[in-house]
Coordinates of C-alpha atoms and ligand atoms in Angstrom, one line a residue:
X1 CA 105.7 84.7 97.8
X2 CA 107.5 87.1 99.8
X3 CA 107.1 91.0 99.2
X4 CA 108.7 93.2 96.9
X5 CA 110.5 96.1 98.1
X6 CA 110.4 99.9 96.9
X7 CA 112.7 102.2 99.0
X8 CA 112.1 106.0 98.8
X9 CA 114.8 108.0 99.8
X10 CA 115.3 111.9 99.5
X11 CA 118.0 114.1 98.2
X12 CA 119.1 117.8 97.8
X13 CA 116.7 119.0 100.5
X14 CA 114.0 117.8 103.0
X15 CA 110.3 118.5 102.6
X16 CA 110.0 117.1 98.9
X17 CA 107.1 115.2 99.8
X18 CA 108.6 111.5 99.9
X19 CA 105.6 110.7 101.6
X20 CA 103.0 111.8 99.4
X21 CA 105.2 110.3 96.6
X22 CA 105.1 106.8 98.3
X23 CA 101.8 106.7 99.4
X24 CA 100.5 107.8 95.6
X25 CA 102.5 105.0 94.0
X26 CA 101.2 102.5 96.9
X27 CA 97.7 103.7 96.2
X28 CA 98.3 103.1 92.1
X29 CA 99.5 99.8 92.9
X30 CA 96.7 99.0 95.2
X31 CA 94.2 100.1 92.5
X32 CA 95.9 97.6 90.3
X33 CA 95.1 94.9 92.7
X34 CA 98.3 94.6 94.4
X35 CA 98.3 94.3 98.4
X36 CA 100.5 97.0 99.7
X37 CA 101.9 97.8 103.0
X38 CA 104.2 101.0 103.8
X39 CA 106.5 102.1 106.5
X40 CA 109.0 105.2 107.7
X41 CA 112.1 105.0 108.9
X42 CA 113.0 108.1 111.0
X43 CA 116.7 108.3 111.5
X44 CA 116.2 110.9 114.8
X45 CA 116.9 109.6 118.1
X46 CA 113.7 110.2 119.8
X47 CA 111.4 106.7 120.2
X48 CA 108.8 108.1 118.8
X49 CA 107.6 111.8 117.8
X50 CA 105.0 112.0 120.8
X51 CA 107.0 114.0 123.0
X52 CA 108.4 116.2 120.2
X53 CA 107.5 119.6 119.8
X54 CA 105.0 120.0 116.9
X55 CA 107.0 123.3 115.7
X56 CA 110.0 120.6 115.1
X57 CA 108.1 117.5 113.6
X58 CA 104.8 118.3 112.9
X59 CA 101.6 116.6 113.7
X60 CA 102.0 113.2 115.5
X61 CA 99.9 110.9 113.8
X62 CA 98.0 108.2 115.9
X63 CA 97.4 104.6 114.7
X64 CA 94.1 102.7 115.4
X65 CA 96.2 100.7 117.8
X66 CA 97.4 103.6 119.7
X67 CA 101.1 104.2 118.7
X68 CA 102.4 107.9 118.4
X69 CA 103.9 107.9 114.7
X70 CA 105.3 110.0 111.9
X71 CA 102.9 112.1 110.2
X72 CA 103.6 110.6 106.6
X73 CA 101.7 107.6 108.2
X74 CA 98.7 109.7 107.8
X75 CA 99.4 110.1 104.3
X76 CA 99.9 106.5 103.9
X77 CA 96.5 105.7 105.5
X78 CA 94.9 108.4 103.6
X79 CA 95.9 107.2 100.0
X80 CA 95.8 103.4 100.7
X81 CA 92.6 103.7 102.7
X82 CA 93.6 101.2 105.1
X83 CA 95.2 101.1 108.8
X84 CA 98.7 101.1 109.2
X85 CA 100.2 99.7 112.4
X86 CA 102.8 101.1 114.8
X87 CA 105.4 98.8 113.2
X88 CA 105.4 101.2 110.2
X89 CA 106.9 103.9 112.2
X90 CA 110.9 103.2 112.9
X91 CA 113.6 105.3 114.7
X92 CA 116.8 105.2 115.5
X93 CA 115.8 105.3 119.1
X94 CA 113.7 102.3 118.9
X95 CA 116.0 100.2 117.3
X96 CA 118.8 101.4 119.9
X97 CA 116.5 100.8 122.9
X98 CA 115.7 97.2 121.3
X99 CA 119.5 96.3 120.9
X100 CA 120.6 98.0 124.2
X101 CA 117.9 95.7 126.1
X102 CA 119.2 93.1 124.5
X103 CA 122.7 93.5 125.5
X104 CA 121.8 94.2 129.0
X105 CA 120.0 90.8 128.8
X106 CA 123.1 89.2 127.7
X107 CA 121.7 88.4 124.3
X108 CA 124.6 89.5 122.5
X109 CA 126.7 86.7 123.7
X110 CA 129.9 88.3 124.4
X111 CA 130.2 90.1 120.9
X112 CA 131.0 93.8 120.7
X113 CA 127.7 95.8 119.5
X114 CA 128.1 97.6 116.3
X115 CA 126.2 99.6 113.7
X116 CA 127.5 96.6 111.4
X117 CA 125.9 94.1 111.7
X118 CA 123.8 94.5 114.8
X119 CA 122.3 97.9 114.1
X120 CA 121.6 97.2 110.5
X121 CA 120.3 93.7 111.4
X122 CA 117.7 95.4 113.7
X123 CA 116.7 97.7 111.0
X124 CA 116.2 94.8 108.4
X125 CA 114.3 92.5 110.9
X126 CA 112.0 95.8 111.6
X127 CA 111.5 95.7 107.9
X128 CA 110.9 92.2 107.2
X129 CA 108.1 92.4 109.9
X130 CA 106.3 95.0 107.9
X131 CA 106.7 93.2 104.9
X132 CA 105.1 90.0 106.3
X133 CA 102.4 91.8 108.4
X134 CA 99.5 91.4 105.9
X135 CA 101.3 89.3 103.3
X136 CA 101.7 92.5 101.0
X137 CA 102.9 92.0 97.6
X138 CA 105.0 95.1 97.6
X139 CA 106.3 96.9 100.7
X140 CA 106.9 100.4 100.3
X141 CA 109.9 101.9 103.0
X142 CA 110.4 105.5 103.1
X143 CA 113.6 106.6 104.5
X144 CA 113.2 110.2 106.6
X145 CA 115.7 112.9 106.1
X146 CA 118.1 113.6 103.4
X147 CA 120.5 111.3 101.7
X148 CA 124.1 112.2 103.5
X149 CA 122.6 113.1 106.7
X150 CA 124.8 111.2 109.4
X151 CA 121.7 110.0 111.3
X152 CA 120.3 108.0 108.4
X153 CA 123.6 106.1 107.4
X154 CA 122.7 102.6 109.3
X155 CA 119.2 103.0 107.7
X156 CA 120.5 103.4 103.7
X157 CA 123.4 100.9 104.8
X158 CA 120.4 98.4 105.9
X159 CA 118.5 98.8 102.5
X160 CA 121.5 98.7 100.8
X161 CA 122.4 95.3 102.1
X162 CA 118.8 94.2 101.6
X163 CA 119.4 94.8 97.8
X164 CA 122.3 92.4 97.9
X165 CA 120.7 89.8 99.7
X166 CA 117.8 89.4 97.7
X167 CA 117.2 89.2 93.7
X168 CA 117.7 92.4 92.0
X169 CA 113.9 92.4 90.3
X170 CA 112.5 92.3 94.0
X171 CA 113.8 95.9 94.9
X172 CA 113.3 99.2 93.7
X173 CA 115.2 102.6 94.8
X174 CA 113.3 105.6 94.1
X175 CA 115.0 108.9 94.8
X176 CA 113.1 112.0 95.3
X177 CA 114.9 115.0 94.1
X178 CA 114.8 118.5 93.5
X179 CA 115.3 120.3 90.2
X180 CA 115.8 124.0 91.0
X181 CA 114.8 126.7 88.4
X182 CA 117.1 129.7 88.4
X183 CA 115.3 132.8 87.6
X184 CA 118.0 135.0 86.9
X185 CA 119.1 132.6 83.9
X186 CA 115.6 131.1 83.1
X187 CA 117.1 127.6 83.5
X188 CA 116.3 124.3 85.4
X189 CA 119.4 122.9 87.2
X190 CA 120.5 119.3 87.5
X191 CA 123.6 119.4 89.5
X192 CA 122.3 119.2 92.8
X193 CA 120.6 116.0 92.0
X194 CA 123.9 114.9 90.1
X195 CA 125.5 115.3 93.6
X196 CA 122.9 113.8 95.5
X197 CA 123.0 110.8 93.0
X198 CA 126.6 110.2 93.4
X199 CA 126.1 110.2 97.4
X200 CA 123.6 107.8 97.2
X201 CA 125.9 105.6 94.9
X202 CA 129.0 105.8 97.3
X203 CA 126.6 104.6 100.0
X204 CA 126.0 101.4 97.7
X205 CA 122.7 102.3 96.2
X206 CA 122.0 103.3 92.5
X207 CA 118.8 104.8 92.3
X208 CA 116.1 102.9 89.4
X209 CA 113.8 106.0 89.4
X210 CA 114.5 109.5 90.1
X211 CA 111.3 111.5 91.0
X212 CA 112.0 115.2 90.2
X213 CA 110.3 117.6 92.2
X214 CA 110.0 120.8 89.7
X215 CA 108.3 124.2 89.3
X216 CA 108.5 123.6 85.7
X217 CA 107.8 121.1 83.3
X218 CA 110.8 119.2 82.5
X219 CA 111.3 118.8 78.7
X220 CA 113.1 115.8 76.9
X221 CA 116.3 117.3 76.7
X222 CA 116.5 118.0 80.3
X223 CA 115.2 114.6 81.4
X224 CA 118.0 112.9 79.0
X225 CA 120.7 115.2 80.8
X226 CA 119.2 113.7 84.3
X227 CA 119.3 110.2 82.8
X228 CA 122.6 110.2 81.3
X229 CA 124.2 111.8 84.3
X230 CA 122.8 109.8 86.8
X231 CA 122.7 106.4 85.0
X232 CA 119.0 105.7 85.0
X233 CA 116.8 105.1 82.0
X234 CA 115.0 108.1 80.6
X235 CA 111.6 106.6 81.1
X236 CA 112.6 106.5 85.1
X237 CA 113.2 110.3 85.2
X238 CA 109.6 111.3 86.5
X239 CA 108.5 114.7 86.2
X240 CA 106.6 115.8 89.7
X241 CA 105.3 119.2 89.0
X242 CA 103.8 121.3 91.8
X243 CA 100.0 120.7 91.7
X244 CA 96.9 122.2 93.4
X245 CA 96.3 119.5 95.6
X246 CA 98.6 116.6 96.7
X247 CA 96.0 114.2 96.0
X248 CA 96.6 115.0 92.2
X249 CA 100.2 113.4 92.6
X250 CA 99.0 109.6 91.8
X251 CA 97.3 110.9 88.6
X252 CA 100.8 113.0 87.6
X253 CA 102.9 109.7 88.5
X254 CA 100.5 107.4 86.5
X255 CA 100.6 109.9 83.8
X256 CA 104.6 109.6 83.6
X257 CA 104.0 105.9 83.6
X258 CA 105.6 105.2 87.0
X259 CA 103.1 102.4 88.2
X260 CA 103.4 100.4 84.5
X261 CA 107.2 100.5 84.8
X262 CA 107.3 99.2 88.5
X263 CA 104.8 96.6 87.7
X264 CA 106.6 95.5 84.6
X265 CA 110.0 95.5 86.9
X266 CA 108.5 93.1 89.2
X267 CA 107.2 90.9 86.5
X268 CA 103.3 91.6 87.4
X269 CA 100.9 91.4 84.7
X270 CA 99.2 94.7 83.1
X271 CA 96.2 94.9 84.9
X272 CA 94.0 97.9 84.2
X273 CA 93.8 100.7 86.5
X274 CA 90.2 102.5 86.9
X275 CA 91.1 106.1 88.4
X276 CA 88.0 107.7 87.3
X277 CA 86.6 108.1 90.9
X278 CA 89.8 109.5 92.2
X279 CA 90.1 111.8 89.1
X280 CA 86.4 113.1 89.9
X281 CA 87.4 113.5 93.3
X282 CA 90.5 115.7 92.5
X283 CA 88.4 117.8 90.2
X284 CA 86.0 118.5 92.8
X285 CA 88.9 119.7 95.1
X286 CA 90.3 121.8 92.2
X287 CA 87.7 123.7 90.9
X288 CA 84.8 123.5 93.6
X289 CA 81.5 125.8 93.1
X290 CA 81.4 127.3 96.5
X291 CA 83.8 128.5 99.3
X292 CA 83.7 128.7 102.9
X293 CA 86.3 130.1 105.4
X294 CA 87.0 128.2 108.3
X295 CA 89.1 129.9 111.4
X296 CA 91.8 127.1 112.8
X297 CA 92.4 128.6 116.2
X298 CA 95.8 127.3 117.6
X299 CA 99.2 128.0 118.7
X300 CA 101.2 126.2 116.3
X301 CA 99.7 127.7 113.2
X302 CA 102.9 129.1 112.2
X303 CA 103.5 125.4 111.3
X304 CA 100.8 124.1 109.0
X305 CA 102.2 120.7 109.3
X306 CA 101.3 120.7 113.1
X307 CA 97.7 120.2 111.9
X308 CA 98.3 118.0 109.1
X309 CA 95.1 115.6 109.3
X310 CA 92.7 118.4 110.3
X311 CA 93.5 120.3 107.3
X312 CA 93.4 117.3 105.2
X313 CA 90.2 116.2 107.0
X314 CA 88.4 119.7 106.1
X315 CA 89.6 119.3 102.5
X316 CA 87.7 115.8 102.3
X317 CA 84.7 117.6 104.0
X318 CA 84.8 120.5 101.2
X319 CA 85.1 117.9 98.4
X320 CA 82.2 116.2 99.6
X321 CA 80.3 119.6 99.5
X322 CA 81.7 121.0 96.3
X323 CA 83.2 123.9 98.2
X324 CA 86.5 125.1 98.8
X325 CA 87.5 125.1 102.3
X326 CA 89.7 128.3 103.2
X327 CA 91.4 128.2 106.7
X328 CA 91.9 131.4 108.2
X329 CA 95.2 130.4 110.6
X330 CA 94.3 132.1 113.8
X331 CA 97.2 132.1 116.6
X332 CA 95.5 131.5 119.8
X333 CA 98.0 133.7 121.6
X334 CA 96.7 137.0 119.7
X335 CA 93.2 136.3 120.6
X336 CA 91.7 137.9 123.8
X337 CA 87.9 138.1 124.9
X338 CA 88.0 142.0 123.7
X339 CA 89.7 141.4 120.3
X340 CA 88.1 138.2 119.3
X341 CA 85.6 140.1 116.8
X342 CA 88.5 141.3 114.9
X343 CA 89.8 138.1 113.9
X344 CA 86.7 135.7 113.7
X345 CA 83.9 138.1 112.5
X346 CA 84.5 137.2 108.8
X347 CA 84.6 133.4 109.1
X348 CA 81.6 130.9 108.8
X349 CA 82.8 128.2 111.1
X350 CA 85.4 127.9 114.0
X351 CA 87.7 125.0 114.7
X352 CA 89.5 124.7 117.8
X353 CA 92.2 121.8 117.2
X354 CA 94.0 119.5 120.0
X355 CA 96.8 120.9 121.7
X356 CA 99.1 120.5 124.9
X357 CA 99.9 123.2 127.6
X358 CA 98.8 126.4 128.9
X359 CA 100.2 128.6 126.2
X360 CA 97.5 130.5 124.3
X361 CA 94.4 128.7 126.0
X362 CA 92.6 131.9 127.0
X363 CA 92.4 132.9 123.3
X364 CA 91.0 129.4 122.5
X365 CA 88.3 129.8 125.2
X366 CA 87.8 133.4 123.7
X367 CA 87.2 131.8 120.2
X368 CA 84.8 129.1 121.8
X369 CA 82.8 132.1 123.4
X370 CA 82.6 133.9 120.1
X371 CA 81.5 130.8 118.4
X372 CA 78.7 129.8 120.9
X373 CA 77.4 133.4 121.3
X374 CA 77.3 134.5 117.8
X375 CA 76.0 130.9 117.0
X376 CA 78.8 130.2 114.5
X377 CA 79.4 126.6 113.5
X378 CA 81.8 125.2 116.1
X379 CA 84.0 122.3 116.0
X380 CA 86.2 121.2 118.9
X381 CA 88.9 118.7 118.9
X382 CA 90.4 117.1 122.3
X383 CA 91.7 120.2 123.8
X384 CA 89.0 121.9 121.9
X385 CA 86.5 119.7 124.0
X386 CA 88.5 121.1 127.3
X387 CA 88.0 124.8 126.0
X388 CA 84.1 124.4 125.1
X389 CA 83.7 122.8 128.7
X390 CA 85.5 125.3 130.4
X391 CA 84.0 128.2 128.5
X392 CA 80.6 127.2 129.2
X393 CA 81.0 126.5 132.7
X394 CA 82.7 130.1 133.4
X395 CA 80.2 132.1 131.5
X396 CA 76.8 130.1 131.8
X397 CA 77.4 128.5 134.9
X398 CA 79.2 131.3 136.2
X399 CA 82.1 129.2 137.8
X400 CA 84.6 131.7 137.7
X401 CA 88.2 130.3 137.4
X402 CA 86.8 127.1 135.9
X403 CA 89.6 125.2 134.3
X404 CA 91.5 122.2 133.6
X405 CA 93.9 120.8 135.9
X406 CA 96.3 120.3 133.2
X407 CA 96.2 124.1 132.9
X408 CA 95.6 125.4 136.4
X409 CA 96.0 122.9 139.6
X410 CA 94.6 125.2 141.8
X411 CA 91.3 125.8 139.8
X412 CA 88.1 126.0 142.5
X413 CA 86.3 124.2 139.5
X414 CA 88.3 121.4 138.0
X415 CA 85.8 120.7 135.0
X416 CA 88.5 118.8 133.2
X417 CA 90.7 116.7 135.4
X418 CA 93.4 113.7 135.2
X419 CA 91.9 110.1 135.3
X420 CA 93.1 108.2 138.5
X421 CA 94.9 105.8 136.0
X422 CA 96.9 108.4 134.6
X423 CA 98.5 110.1 137.5
X424 CA 102.0 109.7 138.2
X425 CA 102.9 108.4 135.0
X426 CA 106.0 109.1 132.8
X427 CA 105.5 111.4 130.1
X428 CA 106.6 109.3 126.9
X429 CA 103.9 106.8 125.4
X430 CA 101.4 107.1 128.6
X431 CA 98.5 109.0 127.2
X432 CA 94.8 107.3 126.8
X433 CA 95.7 106.2 123.1
X434 CA 94.3 104.8 120.1
X435 CA 90.8 103.7 119.2
X436 CA 87.9 103.5 122.0
X437 CA 84.1 103.1 121.4
X438 CA 81.6 105.8 121.6
X439 CA 78.0 105.5 122.1
X440 CA 75.7 108.1 120.6
X441 CA 72.7 109.8 121.9
X442 CA 70.2 109.5 119.4
X443 CA 69.0 113.0 118.1
X444 CA 72.0 114.7 118.7
X445 CA 74.3 116.5 115.8
X446 CA 76.7 113.5 116.2
X447 CA 74.2 110.6 115.8
X448 CA 72.9 112.6 112.6
X449 CA 76.3 112.6 111.3
X450 CA 77.4 109.3 111.9
X451 CA 74.1 107.7 111.1
X452 CA 75.0 104.8 113.5
X453 CA 74.6 104.3 117.3
X454 CA 78.3 103.3 118.2
X455 CA 81.5 104.6 116.6
X456 CA 85.1 104.0 117.1
X457 CA 87.4 106.7 117.1
X458 CA 91.2 107.3 117.8
X459 CA 92.2 109.2 121.2
X460 CA 95.8 111.0 122.4
X461 CA 95.2 112.5 125.6
X462 CA 95.4 112.7 129.2
X463 CA 92.6 114.5 130.7
X464 CA 88.8 114.2 130.6
X465 CA 85.8 115.8 131.7
X466 CA 85.7 115.5 135.5
X467 CA 83.0 112.7 136.1
X468 CA 82.3 114.0 139.9
X469 CA 81.2 117.5 138.0
X470 CA 79.3 115.9 135.4
X471 CA 75.7 116.1 137.0
X472 CA 76.0 120.1 137.2
X473 CA 77.9 120.8 134.1
X474 CA 75.2 119.2 132.0
X475 CA 71.9 120.5 134.0
X476 CA 71.6 123.3 131.5
X477 CA 72.2 123.7 127.5
X478 CA 75.4 121.8 126.9
X479 CA 74.5 118.2 126.4
X480 CA 76.4 114.8 126.3
X481 CA 76.2 113.3 122.8
X482 CA 78.4 110.4 123.1
X483 CA 79.9 108.6 125.9
X484 CA 82.4 105.4 126.2
X485 CA 80.3 102.2 127.1
X486 CA 83.0 100.8 128.9
X487 CA 84.2 103.5 131.4
X488 CA 81.4 105.9 130.9
X489 CA 83.7 108.8 129.9
X490 CA 82.2 111.8 128.0
X491 CA 83.2 111.5 124.5
X492 CA 81.1 114.3 122.8
X493 CA 79.5 117.4 124.0
X494 CA 76.8 119.5 122.3
X495 CA 74.9 122.4 122.6
X496 CA 71.2 121.8 120.8
X497 CA 70.2 125.3 120.7
X498 CA 72.9 126.2 118.4
X499 CA 73.0 125.8 114.5
X500 CA 76.1 123.2 115.0
X501 CA 78.2 123.2 118.2
X502 CA 80.3 119.7 118.6
X503 CA 83.1 119.1 120.6
X504 CA 84.7 115.7 120.8
X505 CA 87.4 114.1 123.1
X506 CA 88.8 112.0 120.6
X507 CA 90.5 112.9 117.1
X508 CA 88.0 112.5 114.4
X509 CA 90.7 113.7 111.9
X510 CA 93.0 110.5 111.7
X511 CA 90.3 108.4 109.5
X512 CA 89.1 110.9 107.0
X513 CA 89.9 110.0 103.5
X514 CA 89.6 111.7 100.1
X515 CA 86.3 110.9 98.8
X516 CA 85.1 109.4 102.2
X517 CA 84.9 112.4 104.7
X518 CA 84.8 111.7 108.6
X519 CA 81.2 112.3 109.3
X520 CA 81.6 115.2 111.7
X521 CA 84.0 117.4 109.4
X522 CA 81.3 116.7 106.8
X523 CA 78.7 118.1 108.7
X524 CA 80.7 120.7 110.4
X525 CA 81.5 122.0 106.7
X526 CA 77.7 121.4 105.8
X527 CA 76.7 123.7 108.6
X528 CA 79.2 126.5 107.9
X529 CA 78.2 126.5 104.4
X530 CA 74.4 127.2 105.6
X531 CA 76.1 129.7 108.0
X532 CA 77.9 131.8 105.1
X533 CA 77.2 135.2 105.2
Ligands
LIG1 N1 96.2 118.5 126.7 C1 95.2 117.3 126.3 C2 95.2 116.3 127.3 O1 96.4 115.8 127.6 C3 94.4 117.4 125.3 C4 95.3 116.5 124.5 C5 95.0 116.7 122.7 O2 94.4 117.9 122.4 N2 95.4 116.2 122.1 O3 94.5 115.6 127.7

């Protein structure tokens, strides 16, 4: 039986949470026993977000098989609790690259390459590929951007064609829209939604369901108005009110009956759904007993989306400890060895996440120094490990000017360096990516956290701890806690004489799930809770 499809578009403004809406619905369908796959179609022209500034695009989510993808894939994985493959992140850049390569190879057999049918056919092929990947009952396809954008037109056309090519009951169009509240008149306004639906209609799509983002409850009168003006049934006007945590969204959609409606539309039998575990998990997130304050020291702190998976992983860990994790966003460019106390004296734990380039690194090194010497639980991730090793070798071994060759090519102590296989590669898509094994050293914080001898974690980096300097670096208090069995690369370093000091070369945030925190995040929050002043 071929997959059914749910297409999720966005209207009025961007940032309404199409990803979370789609993922929440996917989770509800999965909990009802249906197999679900999800994908995102991004209209921008880059091949992938790997080379894009996090200020523009937020976090780059890394799949198990090492693709650099849109951050919404992170939501899909967290809600569905299943790995999503690189096929699920499609961009205009990819579609055109593929098509142009085909044209150069003579594969168009003399025809003129056009948006319709060549671009739209290539988009449809990409969608059908995901719809066959693990034989899903339902494939949820999210279209990035807002309806009406020039870039997204071929994608909208492609899904419109799909709906015409298959039986009506196999496709559902969900439009996520905004119902703004006018404070001056105390009114909720439906006009932007009406315009957005009219635009969608002009592109050949009549939405079946409207998910309405709102700050206020939508009463029946306003729902009726929306339903009438946009020609959708009343029970398909779904309220999506602002909530405390994004993990409440599935519960809200279920309360509005969206999953039941979808099952009926697809002709699925009514199966009972058990949301008790999820509801409990949400309860722990909303009303926890304790609180810790964690400093997140990075250079993109002005845009929280740049650290999406780290933030979610901290929340999952907090949920485990019945603890609210309050993040103190610390701009590493502001930090120096002299002023670090002003920023970090009041926090219970310090996290230095991944990053690229030289800006703000001295501030991160100052933060590591503070955590190490003041015995504050410390968690370093990827560039965070580099910072930890640099701090340690500079201040404990006395290696003045120790650095990563990413940040200073002429450093006298290249403690972090480029591996020979990474030299001279083009920038895009060439880092050490995806899941690799890590063998844990018994008795370490990490071994205790994982409770396993070997684990697999996702990577995205070019630089490594320099094997030539390894012996000297680890002859003192800093210790190796994890190593890659094939290439003997250092994956984890720790300081045993410290309440909790762990830095990892990989990105543990990508595999954390609500209700199933990643073990290192879990123990980092545990240690921070114990350290609480
Ligand atoms: N910039 C560093 C590298 O390329 C770290 C990357 C990261 O933190 N993801 O190795």
